[in-house]
Amino acid sequence: MKKCIYIILSAILLIACESRTYEEISDTTPIAENVTYNKDVKAIIDANCVSCHSPGAQALTNYNQVKNNIDNIIDRISRPNGDPLKMPQGGSLSPAQINIITKWKADGLSEN
């Protein structure tokens, strides 16, 4: 009986294991609608950037600061893990979040 339970649990464990990477299973579906700062980008910036980038010369606490630094932001969030210039420090945005910020630039950096 113990052998049978062991085999069943092993099978469940093997089935439950996912071998794809985070990037492969993340949502990278193209965004169809226009991305705006207030609707889409602000929440990402507030949750991942403001804790280190407020206030001061590198502040990212409002629309104009983010808009004026968008090229640097996209460069830094798109760097590979392990790169010392990657942002946010100690973590990474999801591919979907990076896509939102990149599409915001492509859509013209609209505030509302």
Coordinates of C-alpha atoms in Angstrom, one line a residue:
M1 CA 0.0 0.0 0.0
K2 CA 2.8 2.4 0.8
K3 CA 4.4 1.7 -2.5
C4 CA 1.2 2.5 -4.3
I5 CA 0.8 5.8 -2.5
Y6 CA 4.5 6.6 -3.2
I7 CA 4.0 5.9 -6.9
I8 CA 0.8 8.0 -7.1
L9 CA 2.4 10.9 -5.2
S10 CA 5.5 10.7 -7.5
A11 CA 3.3 10.8 -10.6
I12 CA 1.4 13.8 -9.2
L13 CA 4.6 15.6 -8.4
L14 CA 6.0 14.9 -11.9
I15 CA 2.9 16.2 -13.6
A16 CA 2.8 19.3 -11.4
C17 CA 6.4 20.3 -12.2
E18 CA 6.7 22.9 -14.9
S19 CA 10.0 22.9 -16.9
R20 CA 9.4 26.2 -18.7
T21 CA 11.0 29.3 -17.5
Y22 CA 9.2 32.3 -16.1
E23 CA 9.6 34.2 -19.3
E24 CA 8.1 31.4 -21.3
I25 CA 5.0 31.2 -19.2
S26 CA 4.5 35.0 -18.6
D27 CA 1.9 36.8 -20.5
T28 CA 3.4 38.5 -23.5
T29 CA 0.2 38.9 -25.5
P30 CA 0.3 42.0 -27.5
I31 CA -1.6 44.9 -26.0
A32 CA -4.4 46.0 -28.3
E33 CA -5.6 49.2 -26.7
N34 CA -3.7 52.4 -26.1
V35 CA -1.6 52.4 -23.0
T36 CA -1.8 55.5 -20.8
Y37 CA 0.3 56.6 -17.8
N38 CA -2.6 56.9 -15.3
K39 CA -4.4 53.8 -16.4
D40 CA -1.5 51.4 -17.0
V41 CA 2.0 52.7 -16.2
K42 CA 1.6 54.6 -12.9
A43 CA 0.8 51.5 -10.8
I44 CA 3.9 49.7 -12.1
I45 CA 6.1 52.7 -11.4
D46 CA 4.5 53.2 -7.9
A47 CA 5.0 49.5 -7.0
N48 CA 8.5 49.0 -8.3
C49 CA 10.3 52.3 -8.6
V50 CA 9.1 55.0 -6.2
S51 CA 10.5 53.4 -3.1
C52 CA 14.1 54.2 -4.4
H53 CA 13.4 57.0 -6.9
S54 CA 11.7 59.6 -4.7
P55 CA 12.4 62.5 -4.1
G56 CA 15.6 63.9 -5.7
A57 CA 17.4 64.0 -9.0
Q58 CA 16.3 60.5 -10.0
A59 CA 12.7 60.8 -8.8
L60 CA 10.0 59.0 -10.7
T61 CA 7.0 60.1 -8.7
N62 CA 4.9 61.8 -11.4
Y63 CA 4.0 61.7 -15.1
N64 CA 6.5 64.3 -16.3
Q65 CA 9.5 62.6 -14.5
V66 CA 8.6 59.2 -15.9
K67 CA 8.0 60.6 -19.4
N68 CA 11.2 62.6 -19.4
N69 CA 13.2 59.5 -18.4
I70 CA 11.4 56.9 -20.5
D71 CA 14.4 55.9 -22.7
N72 CA 16.6 55.3 -19.6
I73 CA 13.8 53.5 -17.8
I74 CA 13.2 51.1 -20.8
D75 CA 16.9 50.5 -21.1
R76 CA 17.3 49.7 -17.4
I77 CA 14.2 47.4 -17.0
S78 CA 15.1 45.5 -20.2
R79 CA 18.6 44.6 -19.1
P80 CA 19.3 40.9 -18.4
N81 CA 19.3 39.6 -14.8
G82 CA 22.7 39.9 -13.3
D83 CA 23.5 43.2 -15.0
P84 CA 24.4 45.7 -12.3
L85 CA 22.4 48.5 -14.0
K86 CA 19.2 46.4 -14.2
M87 CA 16.2 48.0 -12.5
P88 CA 14.5 47.5 -10.2
Q89 CA 17.4 46.5 -8.0
G90 CA 17.0 43.1 -6.4
G91 CA 14.2 42.1 -8.8
S92 CA 12.7 42.3 -12.2
L93 CA 9.5 43.5 -13.8
S94 CA 7.5 40.8 -15.6
P95 CA 7.7 40.7 -19.4
A96 CA 4.1 41.9 -19.4
Q97 CA 5.0 44.9 -17.3
I98 CA 7.9 45.7 -19.6
N99 CA 5.6 45.4 -22.6
I100 CA 3.2 47.9 -21.0
I101 CA 5.9 50.5 -20.5
T102 CA 7.4 49.9 -23.9
K103 CA 4.0 50.2 -25.6
W104 CA 3.2 53.4 -23.6
K105 CA 6.2 55.0 -25.3
A106 CA 5.2 53.6 -28.7
D107 CA 1.6 54.9 -28.2
G108 CA 2.9 58.5 -27.6
L109 CA 3.4 58.7 -23.8
S110 CA -0.2 59.7 -23.1
E111 CA -1.1 60.8 -19.6
N112 CA -4.8 59.9 -19.6

